[in-house]
Amino acid sequence: MAAVTSVSFSAISQSSSDKRAFCTVARNLGFEGSRFRSSFSCHYVGVRASNSTSRMVIHCMSTSTDVPPTVADTKLNFLKAYKRPIPSIYNTVLQELIVQQHLMKYKKTYRYDPVFGLGFVTVYDQLMEGYPSDEDREAIFQAYIKALEEDPEQYRTDAKKLEEWARAQTPSSLVDFSSREGEIEGTLKDIAERVASGNFSYSRFFAVGLFRLLELSNASEPTVLEKLCSALNINKRSVDRDLDVYRGLLSKLVQARELLKEYVDREKKKQEERAESQKASETVTKCLGEPQFVGQ
């Protein structure tokens, strides 16, 4: 059984209300965990007896040839790839997401696909909107995906291709992908085939990816989602459930960003007050340190 340990990120303090708002967002993106099992075969290789004791030597060999990394391994990979402190209001969400995505990735049926990539990129960009540095936000994205042993450039490239494709679609052409040829159409056909054969790992990121396709193609009618799910052989009730969660998250994200802005403003004001106080103290010290001459 693999041991799972906790690795904490560097953090700065924040109010409990700020943290609770983002924690709620992270938990609502949760995935069902998966367990990893390895089978072992054992055989006796020798028995030696004496007057006092009997000893049996057993060699055990794992039949698993591809042991997945632990959650702790993935977290450690992230820490190695991005070593700068992350404000804990974001750090908490990232920790939750990386654990959930780790568990999902190492399911036997998992295989990356562009719709999943679009869903993750959409969620990540919305969660990290307002991060103090655009450069750091992208560096964190790179470190996060690489920690999962995947290609961050593929995520970004696939998300961009799907977004451009969806903008050029109408509600009818979106659901009629199976009758046309093209790179994205081929991707969607492959997903439909894998779902039909039972070789597909559904997730909320995939549902968000579908939602983004509908959004960009201006497909607001509920029947369009039903037809798209049918064309992809996806259970619509699962998608409806996860999209309800996602829509709720969007409103929570607005609240969380407002809390974050208030937090940043408070910290900025405190820094300015400390700077003014320090400047005043230095002025007083300077004045007291100069010799005072009284008329002679």
CSV table of N, CA and C in Angstrom, one decimal, residues 219-283:
chain,number,residue,atom,x,y,z
A,219,ALA,N,-24.4,28.1,-28.3
A,219,ALA,CA,-25.4,27.0,-28.2
A,219,ALA,C,-26.0,27.0,-26.8
A,220,SER,N,-27.0,27.9,-26.6
A,220,SER,CA,-27.6,28.1,-25.3
A,220,SER,C,-28.8,27.2,-25.1
A,221,GLU,N,-29.4,26.6,-26.1
A,221,GLU,CA,-30.6,25.7,-26.0
A,221,GLU,C,-30.2,24.4,-25.3
A,222,PRO,N,-31.0,24.0,-24.2
A,222,PRO,CA,-30.7,22.7,-23.5
A,222,PRO,C,-30.6,21.5,-24.5
A,223,THR,N,-31.4,21.6,-25.5
A,223,THR,CA,-31.4,20.4,-26.4
A,223,THR,C,-30.1,20.2,-27.2
A,224,VAL,N,-29.3,21.3,-27.3
A,224,VAL,CA,-28.0,21.1,-27.9
A,224,VAL,C,-27.1,20.3,-27.1
A,225,LEU,N,-27.1,20.5,-25.8
A,225,LEU,CA,-26.2,19.7,-24.9
A,225,LEU,C,-26.7,18.2,-24.9
A,226,GLU,N,-28.0,18.0,-25.0
A,226,GLU,CA,-28.5,16.7,-25.0
A,226,GLU,C,-28.0,16.0,-26.3
A,227,LYS,N,-28.1,16.6,-27.4
A,227,LYS,CA,-27.6,16.1,-28.7
A,227,LYS,C,-26.1,15.8,-28.7
A,228,LEU,N,-25.4,16.8,-28.1
A,228,LEU,CA,-23.9,16.6,-28.1
A,228,LEU,C,-23.5,15.4,-27.2
A,229,CYS,N,-24.2,15.3,-26.1
A,229,CYS,CA,-23.9,14.1,-25.2
A,229,CYS,C,-24.3,12.8,-25.9
A,230,SER,N,-25.4,12.8,-26.6
A,230,SER,CA,-25.8,11.6,-27.3
A,230,SER,C,-24.8,11.3,-28.4
A,231,ALA,N,-24.3,12.3,-29.1
A,231,ALA,CA,-23.3,12.0,-30.2
A,231,ALA,C,-22.0,11.5,-29.6
A,232,LEU,N,-21.6,11.9,-28.4
A,232,LEU,CA,-20.4,11.5,-27.7
A,232,LEU,C,-20.6,10.2,-26.8
A,233,ASN,N,-21.8,9.7,-26.8
A,233,ASN,CA,-22.2,8.6,-25.9
A,233,ASN,C,-21.9,8.8,-24.4
A,234,ILE,N,-22.0,10.1,-24.0
A,234,ILE,CA,-21.8,10.5,-22.7
A,234,ILE,C,-23.2,10.6,-21.9
A,235,ASN,N,-23.1,10.2,-20.7
A,235,ASN,CA,-24.3,10.2,-19.8
A,235,ASN,C,-24.7,11.7,-19.5
A,236,LYS,N,-25.8,12.2,-20.1
A,236,LYS,CA,-26.1,13.6,-19.9
A,236,LYS,C,-26.4,14.0,-18.4
A,237,ARG,N,-27.0,13.0,-17.7
A,237,ARG,CA,-27.2,13.3,-16.3
A,237,ARG,C,-26.0,13.7,-15.5
A,238,SER,N,-24.9,12.9,-15.8
A,238,SER,CA,-23.6,13.2,-15.2
A,238,SER,C,-23.1,14.6,-15.6
A,239,VAL,N,-23.3,14.9,-16.8
A,239,VAL,CA,-22.8,16.3,-17.3
A,239,VAL,C,-23.7,17.4,-16.7
A,240,ASP,N,-25.0,17.2,-16.6
A,240,ASP,CA,-25.9,18.2,-16.0
A,240,ASP,C,-25.5,18.4,-14.6
A,241,ARG,N,-25.2,17.3,-13.9
A,241,ARG,CA,-24.9,17.5,-12.4
A,241,ARG,C,-23.6,18.3,-12.3
A,242,ASP,N,-22.6,17.9,-13.1
A,242,ASP,CA,-21.3,18.6,-13.0
A,242,ASP,C,-21.3,20.0,-13.5
A,243,LEU,N,-22.2,20.3,-14.5
A,243,LEU,CA,-22.3,21.7,-15.0
A,243,LEU,C,-23.0,22.5,-13.9
A,244,ASP,N,-24.0,21.9,-13.2
A,244,ASP,CA,-24.6,22.7,-12.1
A,244,ASP,C,-23.6,23.1,-11.1
A,245,VAL,N,-22.7,22.2,-10.7
A,245,VAL,CA,-21.7,22.5,-9.8
A,245,VAL,C,-20.8,23.6,-10.4
A,246,TYR,N,-20.4,23.5,-11.6
A,246,TYR,CA,-19.5,24.4,-12.3
A,246,TYR,C,-20.2,25.8,-12.3
A,247,ARG,N,-21.5,25.9,-12.6
A,247,ARG,CA,-22.1,27.2,-12.7
A,247,ARG,C,-22.2,27.8,-11.3
A,248,GLY,N,-22.4,27.0,-10.3
A,248,GLY,CA,-22.3,27.5,-8.9
A,248,GLY,C,-20.9,28.0,-8.5
A,249,LEU,N,-19.9,27.3,-9.1
A,249,LEU,CA,-18.5,27.8,-8.8
A,249,LEU,C,-18.2,29.1,-9.4
A,250,LEU,N,-18.8,29.4,-10.6
A,250,LEU,CA,-18.6,30.7,-11.2
A,250,LEU,C,-19.0,31.9,-10.3
A,251,SER,N,-20.1,31.7,-9.6
A,251,SER,CA,-20.6,32.8,-8.7
A,251,SER,C,-19.7,32.8,-7.5
A,252,LYS,N,-19.3,31.7,-7.0
A,252,LYS,CA,-18.4,31.6,-5.8
A,252,LYS,C,-17.0,32.3,-6.2
A,253,LEU,N,-16.6,32.1,-7.4
A,253,LEU,CA,-15.3,32.7,-7.8
A,253,LEU,C,-15.4,34.2,-7.8
A,254,VAL,N,-16.5,34.7,-8.2
A,254,VAL,CA,-16.7,36.2,-8.1
A,254,VAL,C,-16.6,36.7,-6.7
A,255,GLN,N,-17.2,36.0,-5.8
A,255,GLN,CA,-17.1,36.3,-4.4
A,255,GLN,C,-15.7,36.2,-3.8
A,256,ALA,N,-15.0,35.1,-4.3
A,256,ALA,CA,-13.7,34.8,-3.8
A,256,ALA,C,-12.7,35.9,-4.3
A,257,ARG,N,-12.9,36.4,-5.5
A,257,ARG,CA,-12.1,37.4,-6.1
A,257,ARG,C,-12.3,38.7,-5.4
A,258,GLU,N,-13.5,39.0,-5.0
A,258,GLU,CA,-13.8,40.2,-4.2
A,258,GLU,C,-13.1,40.2,-2.9
A,259,LEU,N,-13.2,39.0,-2.2
A,259,LEU,CA,-12.5,38.8,-1.0
A,259,LEU,C,-11.0,39.0,-1.1
A,260,LEU,N,-10.5,38.4,-2.2
A,260,LEU,CA,-9.0,38.5,-2.5
A,260,LEU,C,-8.6,40.0,-2.7
A,261,LYS,N,-9.5,40.7,-3.5
A,261,LYS,CA,-9.1,42.2,-3.7
A,261,LYS,C,-9.1,42.9,-2.4
A,262,GLU,N,-10.1,42.6,-1.5
A,262,GLU,CA,-10.2,43.3,-0.2
A,262,GLU,C,-8.9,43.0,0.6
A,263,TYR,N,-8.5,41.7,0.5
A,263,TYR,CA,-7.3,41.3,1.2
A,263,TYR,C,-6.0,42.0,0.7
A,264,VAL,N,-5.9,42.0,-0.6
A,264,VAL,CA,-4.7,42.7,-1.2
A,264,VAL,C,-4.7,44.2,-0.8
A,265,ASP,N,-5.9,44.8,-0.9
A,265,ASP,CA,-6.0,46.2,-0.5
A,265,ASP,C,-5.6,46.5,0.9
A,266,ARG,N,-6.1,45.6,1.8
A,266,ARG,CA,-5.7,45.7,3.2
A,266,ARG,C,-4.2,45.6,3.4
A,267,GLU,N,-3.6,44.6,2.8
A,267,GLU,CA,-2.2,44.4,2.9
A,267,GLU,C,-1.4,45.5,2.4
A,268,LYS,N,-1.9,46.1,1.3
A,268,LYS,CA,-1.2,47.3,0.7
A,268,LYS,C,-1.3,48.5,1.6
A,269,LYS,N,-2.4,48.6,2.2
A,269,LYS,CA,-2.6,49.8,3.2
A,269,LYS,C,-1.7,49.6,4.4
A,270,LYS,N,-1.6,48.3,4.9
A,270,LYS,CA,-0.8,48.1,6.0
A,270,LYS,C,0.7,48.4,5.7
A,271,GLN,N,1.1,47.9,4.5
A,271,GLN,CA,2.5,48.2,4.1
A,271,GLN,C,2.8,49.7,4.0
A,272,GLU,N,1.8,50.4,3.5
A,272,GLU,CA,2.0,51.9,3.4
A,272,GLU,C,2.1,52.5,4.7
A,273,GLU,N,1.2,52.0,5.7
A,273,GLU,CA,1.2,52.6,7.0
A,273,GLU,C,2.5,52.3,7.7
A,274,ARG,N,3.0,51.0,7.5
A,274,ARG,CA,4.3,50.7,8.1
A,274,ARG,C,5.5,51.5,7.5
A,275,ALA,N,5.4,51.8,6.2
A,275,ALA,CA,6.4,52.6,5.6
A,275,ALA,C,6.4,54.0,6.1
A,276,GLU,N,5.2,54.6,6.3
A,276,GLU,CA,5.1,55.9,6.8
A,276,GLU,C,5.6,56.0,8.3
A,277,SER,N,5.2,54.9,9.0
A,277,SER,CA,5.7,54.9,10.4
A,277,SER,C,7.2,54.8,10.5
A,278,GLN,N,7.8,54.0,9.7
A,278,GLN,CA,9.2,53.8,9.7
A,278,GLN,C,9.9,55.1,9.3
A,279,LYS,N,9.3,55.8,8.3
A,279,LYS,CA,9.9,57.1,7.8
A,279,LYS,C,9.8,58.1,8.9
A,280,ALA,N,8.7,58.2,9.6
A,280,ALA,CA,8.6,59.1,10.7
A,280,ALA,C,9.6,58.8,11.8
A,281,SER,N,9.8,57.5,12.1
A,281,SER,CA,10.7,57.2,13.2
A,281,SER,C,12.2,57.6,12.8
A,282,GLU,N,12.5,57.4,11.5
A,282,GLU,CA,13.8,57.7,11.0
A,282,GLU,C,14.0,59.2,11.1
A,283,THR,N,13.0,60.0,10.8
A,283,THR,CA,13.1,61.5,10.9
A,283,THR,C,13.3,61.9,12.3
